[in-house]
PDB file of C-alpha atoms and ligand atoms in Angstrom:
ATOM      1  CA  MET A   1       3.585 -17.152 -11.702  1.00  0.00           C
ATOM      2  CA  GLY A   2       2.744 -13.413 -12.096  1.00  0.00           C
ATOM      3  CA  LEU A   3       3.560 -10.359 -10.060  1.00  0.00           C
ATOM      4  CA  LYS A   4       3.407 -10.550  -6.253  1.00  0.00           C
ATOM      5  CA  ILE A   5       2.086  -7.367  -4.715  1.00  0.00           C
ATOM      6  CA  TYR A   6       2.317  -6.422  -1.039  1.00  0.00           C
ATOM      7  CA  PHE A   7      -0.377  -3.898  -0.146  1.00  0.00           C
ATOM      8  CA  CYS A   8       0.037  -1.827   3.031  1.00  0.00           C
ATOM      9  CA  GLY A   9      -2.793   0.009   4.765  1.00  0.00           C
ATOM     10  CA  SER A  10      -3.558   1.101   8.292  1.00  0.00           C
ATOM     11  CA  ILE A  11      -5.111  -1.402  10.728  1.00  0.00           C
ATOM     12  CA  ARG A  12      -4.341  -0.430  14.338  1.00  0.00           C
ATOM     13  CA  GLY A  13      -3.580   3.085  13.090  1.00  0.00           C
ATOM     14  CA  GLY A  14      -7.305   3.415  12.307  1.00  0.00           C
ATOM     15  CA  ARG A  15      -9.667   1.850   9.770  1.00  0.00           C
ATOM     16  CA  GLN A  16     -11.247   5.052   8.376  1.00  0.00           C
ATOM     17  CA  ASP A  17      -9.932   4.355   4.854  1.00  0.00           C
ATOM     18  CA  VAL A  18     -10.822   0.663   4.569  1.00  0.00           C
ATOM     19  CA  GLU A  19     -13.147   1.227   1.609  1.00  0.00           C
ATOM     20  CA  ILE A  20     -10.430   2.798  -0.481  1.00  0.00           C
ATOM     21  CA  TYR A  21      -8.019  -0.025   0.532  1.00  0.00           C
ATOM     22  CA  HIS A  22     -10.628  -2.499  -0.678  1.00  0.00           C
ATOM     23  CA  ARG A  23     -10.931  -0.640  -3.980  1.00  0.00           C
ATOM     24  CA  ILE A  24      -7.156  -0.443  -4.475  1.00  0.00           C
ATOM     25  CA  ILE A  25      -6.775  -4.160  -3.741  1.00  0.00           C
ATOM     26  CA  SER A  26      -9.523  -5.059  -6.247  1.00  0.00           C
ATOM     27  CA  CYS A  27      -7.633  -3.095  -8.887  1.00  0.00           C
ATOM     28  CA  LEU A  28      -4.231  -4.558  -7.888  1.00  0.00           C
ATOM     29  CA  LYS A  29      -5.645  -8.073  -8.315  1.00  0.00           C
ATOM     30  CA  THR A  30      -5.896  -7.383 -12.046  1.00  0.00           C
ATOM     31  CA  PHE A  31      -2.081  -6.986 -12.151  1.00  0.00           C
ATOM     32  CA  GLY A  32      -1.019  -9.895  -9.955  1.00  0.00           C
ATOM     33  CA  GLN A  33      -1.402 -11.706  -6.655  1.00  0.00           C
ATOM     34  CA  VAL A  34      -2.070  -9.487  -3.638  1.00  0.00           C
ATOM     35  CA  LEU A  35      -0.342 -11.138  -0.667  1.00  0.00           C
ATOM     36  CA  THR A  36      -2.050  -8.982   1.983  1.00  0.00           C
ATOM     37  CA  GLU A  37      -5.655  -8.995   0.817  1.00  0.00           C
ATOM     38  CA  HIS A  38      -6.887  -9.080   4.432  1.00  0.00           C
ATOM     39  CA  VAL A  39      -5.827  -5.414   4.867  1.00  0.00           C
ATOM     40  CA  GLY A  40      -8.822  -4.380   2.724  1.00  0.00           C
ATOM     41  CA  GLY A  41     -11.272  -6.611   4.605  1.00  0.00           C
ATOM     42  CA  VAL A  42     -14.259  -4.547   5.705  1.00  0.00           C
ATOM     43  CA  HIS A  43     -14.759  -6.824   8.702  1.00  0.00           C
ATOM     44  CA  LEU A  44     -11.164  -6.448   9.903  1.00  0.00           C
ATOM     45  CA  LEU A  45     -11.398  -3.969  12.772  1.00  0.00           C
ATOM     46  CA  GLU A  46      -8.849  -1.726  14.425  1.00  0.00           C
ATOM     47  CA  GLN A  47      -7.710  -4.395  16.881  1.00  0.00           C
ATOM     48  CA  GLY A  48      -6.294  -6.344  13.939  1.00  0.00           C
ATOM     49  CA  GLU A  49      -6.390  -9.998  13.033  1.00  0.00           C
ATOM     50  CA  GLU A  50      -7.555 -12.361  15.713  1.00  0.00           C
ATOM     51  CA  LEU A  51      -4.890 -14.961  15.370  1.00  0.00           C
ATOM     52  CA  LYS A  52      -4.287 -17.270  18.312  1.00  0.00           C
ATOM     53  CA  THR A  53      -0.622 -17.173  17.414  1.00  0.00           C
ATOM     54  CA  GLY A  54      -0.491 -13.439  18.107  1.00  0.00           C
ATOM     55  CA  ASP A  55       1.487 -10.444  16.965  1.00  0.00           C
ATOM     56  CA  LYS A  56       4.767 -12.291  16.430  1.00  0.00           C
ATOM     57  CA  TYR A  57       3.045 -14.559  13.955  1.00  0.00           C
ATOM     58  CA  ILE A  58       1.599 -11.554  12.080  1.00  0.00           C
ATOM     59  CA  HIS A  59       4.969  -9.769  12.012  1.00  0.00           C
ATOM     60  CA  ASP A  60       6.943 -12.783  10.823  1.00  0.00           C
ATOM     61  CA  ARG A  61       4.344 -13.803   8.226  1.00  0.00           C
ATOM     62  CA  ASP A  62       4.200 -10.267   6.844  1.00  0.00           C
ATOM     63  CA  LEU A  63       7.996 -10.028   6.645  1.00  0.00           C
ATOM     64  CA  ASP A  64       8.069 -13.306   4.703  1.00  0.00           C
ATOM     65  CA  TRP A  65       5.509 -11.801   2.288  1.00  0.00           C
ATOM     66  CA  LEU A  66       7.606  -8.616   2.024  1.00  0.00           C
ATOM     67  CA  HIS A  67      10.631 -10.689   1.000  1.00  0.00           C
ATOM     68  CA  GLU A  68       8.483 -12.518  -1.547  1.00  0.00           C
ATOM     69  CA  ALA A  69       6.899  -9.376  -3.027  1.00  0.00           C
ATOM     70  CA  ASP A  70       7.945  -7.880  -6.374  1.00  0.00           C
ATOM     71  CA  VAL A  71       6.341  -4.554  -5.560  1.00  0.00           C
ATOM     72  CA  ILE A  72       4.892  -2.772  -2.522  1.00  0.00           C
ATOM     73  CA  VAL A  73       1.889  -0.466  -2.785  1.00  0.00           C
ATOM     74  CA  ALA A  74       1.120   1.536   0.369  1.00  0.00           C
ATOM     75  CA  GLU A  75      -1.866   3.780   1.016  1.00  0.00           C
ATOM     76  CA  VAL A  76      -0.269   6.268   3.401  1.00  0.00           C
ATOM     77  CA  THR A  77      -3.005   8.845   4.044  1.00  0.00           C
ATOM     78  CA  GLN A  78      -4.031   7.405   7.420  1.00  0.00           C
ATOM     79  CA  PRO A  79      -0.815   7.357   9.477  1.00  0.00           C
ATOM     80  CA  SER A  80       0.130   3.877  10.704  1.00  0.00           C
ATOM     81  CA  LEU A  81       3.259   2.669  12.502  1.00  0.00           C
ATOM     82  CA  GLY A  82       2.939  -0.717  10.821  1.00  0.00           C
ATOM     83  CA  VAL A  83       2.734   0.776   7.323  1.00  0.00           C
ATOM     84  CA  GLY A  84       5.744   3.018   7.993  1.00  0.00           C
ATOM     85  CA  TYR A  85       7.683   0.002   9.266  1.00  0.00           C
ATOM     86  CA  GLU A  86       6.742  -2.094   6.229  1.00  0.00           C
ATOM     87  CA  ILE A  87       7.852   0.686   3.882  1.00  0.00           C
ATOM     88  CA  GLY A  88      11.185   1.026   5.711  1.00  0.00           C
ATOM     89  CA  ARG A  89      11.789  -2.718   5.575  1.00  0.00           C
ATOM     90  CA  GLY A  90      10.833  -2.660   1.887  1.00  0.00           C
ATOM     91  CA  VAL A  91      13.418   0.062   1.190  1.00  0.00           C
ATOM     92  CA  ALA A  92      16.057  -2.018   2.961  1.00  0.00           C
ATOM     93  CA  LEU A  93      15.131  -4.935   0.678  1.00  0.00           C
ATOM     94  CA  ASN A  94      15.447  -2.710  -2.450  1.00  0.00           C
ATOM     95  CA  LYS A  95      11.806  -3.293  -3.388  1.00  0.00           C
ATOM     96  CA  ARG A  96       9.871  -1.150  -5.848  1.00  0.00           C
ATOM     97  CA  ILE A  97       7.524   0.966  -3.734  1.00  0.00           C
ATOM     98  CA  LEU A  98       4.513   3.108  -4.633  1.00  0.00           C
ATOM     99  CA  CYS A  99       3.039   5.269  -1.858  1.00  0.00           C
ATOM    100  CA  LEU A 100      -0.433   6.710  -2.453  1.00  0.00           C
ATOM    101  CA  PHE A 101      -1.509   9.832  -0.589  1.00  0.00           C
ATOM    102  CA  ARG A 102      -4.923  11.509  -0.883  1.00  0.00           C
ATOM    103  CA  SER A 103      -4.317  15.202  -1.367  1.00  0.00           C
ATOM    104  CA  ALA A 104      -7.838  16.115  -0.234  1.00  0.00           C
ATOM    105  CA  SER A 105      -7.252  14.628   3.227  1.00  0.00           C
ATOM    106  CA  ASN A 106      -5.909  17.858   4.756  1.00  0.00           C
ATOM    107  CA  ARG A 107      -3.066  15.848   6.244  1.00  0.00           C
ATOM    108  CA  VAL A 108       0.613  16.473   5.642  1.00  0.00           C
ATOM    109  CA  LEU A 109       2.523  13.335   4.708  1.00  0.00           C
ATOM    110  CA  SER A 110       5.569  12.483   6.830  1.00  0.00           C
ATOM    111  CA  ALA A 111       8.838  13.832   5.433  1.00  0.00           C
ATOM    112  CA  MET A 112      10.272  10.326   5.910  1.00  0.00           C
ATOM    113  CA  ILE A 113       7.903   9.086   3.205  1.00  0.00           C
ATOM    114  CA  ARG A 114       7.597  12.164   0.959  1.00  0.00           C
ATOM    115  CA  GLY A 115      11.355  12.725   1.201  1.00  0.00           C
ATOM    116  CA  ALA A 116      12.177   9.144   0.182  1.00  0.00           C
ATOM    117  CA  GLU A 117      10.897   9.760  -3.377  1.00  0.00           C
ATOM    118  CA  ASN A 118      13.855   9.079  -5.637  1.00  0.00           C
ATOM    119  CA  GLY A 119      12.447   9.146  -9.156  1.00  0.00           C
ATOM    120  CA  SER A 120      13.196   5.458  -9.705  1.00  0.00           C
ATOM    121  CA  ASP A 121      12.070   2.696  -7.360  1.00  0.00           C
ATOM    122  CA  PHE A 122      10.406   4.826  -4.645  1.00  0.00           C
ATOM    123  CA  HIS A 123       7.430   6.880  -5.785  1.00  0.00           C
ATOM    124  CA  VAL A 124       4.942   9.013  -3.919  1.00  0.00           C
ATOM    125  CA  GLU A 125       1.725   9.802  -5.765  1.00  0.00           C
ATOM    126  CA  ASP A 126      -0.786  12.391  -4.603  1.00  0.00           C
ATOM    127  CA  TYR A 127      -4.138  11.235  -5.830  1.00  0.00           C
ATOM    128  CA  ALA A 128      -7.835  11.977  -5.788  1.00  0.00           C
ATOM    129  CA  GLU A 129     -10.072   9.031  -4.926  1.00  0.00           C
ATOM    130  CA  GLU A 130     -11.717   8.931  -8.361  1.00  0.00           C
ATOM    131  CA  THR A 131      -8.358   8.651 -10.165  1.00  0.00           C
ATOM    132  CA  VAL A 132      -6.816   5.810  -8.190  1.00  0.00           C
ATOM    133  CA  GLU A 133      -7.506   3.013 -10.716  1.00  0.00           C
ATOM    134  CA  ARG A 134      -6.009   5.060 -13.540  1.00  0.00           C
ATOM    135  CA  ILE A 135      -2.897   5.821 -11.479  1.00  0.00           C
ATOM    136  CA  LEU A 136      -2.420   2.136 -10.693  1.00  0.00           C
ATOM    137  CA  GLN A 137      -2.941   1.119 -14.315  1.00  0.00           C
ATOM    138  CA  GLN A 138      -0.316   3.552 -15.483  1.00  0.00           C
ATOM    139  CA  TYR A 139       2.114   2.580 -12.713  1.00  0.00           C
ATOM    140  CA  PHE A 140       1.918  -1.102 -13.543  1.00  0.00           C
ATOM    141  CA  GLN A 141       2.186  -0.492 -17.262  1.00  0.00           C
ATOM    142  CA  ILE A 142       4.910   2.157 -17.212  1.00  0.00           C
ATOM    143  CA  PRO A 143       6.415   2.253 -13.700  1.00  0.00           C
ATOM    144  CA  SER A 144       9.278   4.551 -14.669  1.00  0.00           C
ATOM    145  CA  ASN A 145       6.843   7.285 -15.696  1.00  0.00           C
ATOM    146  CA  CYS A 146       4.841   7.241 -12.504  1.00  0.00           C
ATOM    147  CA  LYS A 147       6.417  10.331 -10.954  1.00  0.00           C
ATOM    148  CA  HIS A 148       4.233  12.871 -12.727  1.00  0.00           C
ATOM    149  CA  LEU A 149       1.159  10.712 -13.250  1.00  0.00           C
ATOM    150  CA  SER A 150      -1.150  12.790 -11.103  1.00  0.00           C
ATOM    151  CA  ASP A 151      -0.439  15.761 -13.403  1.00  0.00           C
ATOM    152  CA  THR A 152      -1.745  13.848 -16.400  1.00  0.00           C
ATOM    153  CA  VAL A 153      -4.562  11.749 -14.970  1.00  0.00           C
ATOM    154  CA  THR A 154      -8.042  12.931 -15.871  1.00  0.00           C
ATOM    155  CA  ASN A 155     -11.360  11.260 -15.350  1.00  0.00           C
TER     156      ASN A 155
HETATM  157  O1  5HU B 201      -3.464  -7.556  12.356  1.00  0.00           O
HETATM  158  C1  5HU B 201      -2.591  -7.060  11.614  1.00  0.00           C
HETATM  159  N1  5HU B 201      -2.273  -7.668  10.426  1.00  0.00           N
HETATM  160  C2  5HU B 201      -1.361  -7.132   9.558  1.00  0.00           C
HETATM  161  O2  5HU B 201      -1.112  -7.742   8.500  1.00  0.00           O
HETATM  162  N2  5HU B 201      -0.758  -5.921   9.864  1.00  0.00           N
HETATM  163  C3  5HU B 201       0.176  -5.296   8.898  1.00  0.00           C
HETATM  164  C4  5HU B 201      -0.408  -5.053   7.516  1.00  0.00           C
HETATM  165  C5  5HU B 201      -0.686  -3.558   7.431  1.00  0.00           C
HETATM  166  O3  5HU B 201      -0.178  -3.029   6.190  1.00  0.00           O
HETATM  167  C6  5HU B 201       0.033  -2.946   8.612  1.00  0.00           C
HETATM  168  C7  5HU B 201      -0.857  -2.102   9.491  1.00  0.00           C
HETATM  169  O4  5HU B 201      -0.157  -1.672  10.631  1.00  0.00           O
HETATM  170  P1  5HU B 201      -0.936  -0.990  11.900  1.00  0.00           P
HETATM  171  O5  5HU B 201      -1.782  -2.033  12.537  1.00  0.00           O
HETATM  172  O6  5HU B 201       0.179  -0.490  12.782  1.00  0.00           O
HETATM  173  O7  5HU B 201      -1.775   0.130  11.338  1.00  0.00           O
HETATM  174  O8  5HU B 201       0.577  -4.020   9.381  1.00  0.00           O
HETATM  175  C8  5HU B 201      -1.003  -5.311  11.066  1.00  0.00           C
HETATM  176  C9  5HU B 201      -1.909  -5.844  11.950  1.00  0.00           C
HETATM  177  C10 5HU B 201      -2.265  -5.183  13.258  1.00  0.00           C
HETATM  178  O9  5HU B 201      -1.218  -4.322  13.711  1.00  0.00           O
END
């Protein structure tokens, strides 16, 4: 069956980082099935998916995928209520979670994400765009060592 990966990225919170979401998803697909591939869609705009069934459908479908997922990877640089909610629900489900934050963004990550780092199943990685594939490779190969990956990653 393979690993099921839930990727979180901002949609209504702003689509500025869609290209990096797309890149992360392409890399994640080498490790397993990405349940939320639409999040990296370059044609998906800030208004979100145009589903006749509406927001309740999106919420319930995504929660089903969260339950199904083996691991959650969230790009958290662009603040998004939906991404924060997904991470919180993932914590409540005891999922393995990797949050990726771009240090060069000049943003300060929420304490509710940074402070949730626990050295085991909840990791926050500060990364530079050019190192993201390497960080993901190391996380999926040796998840328990992810905490200090950004110290060791070189191009
Ligand atoms: O159309 C959508 N489809 C969808 O799957 N989502 C989910 C997946 C994303 O990881 C997250 C983005 O939340 P937000 O739209 O609040 O930035 O919510 C969110 C929306 C729009 O809120």
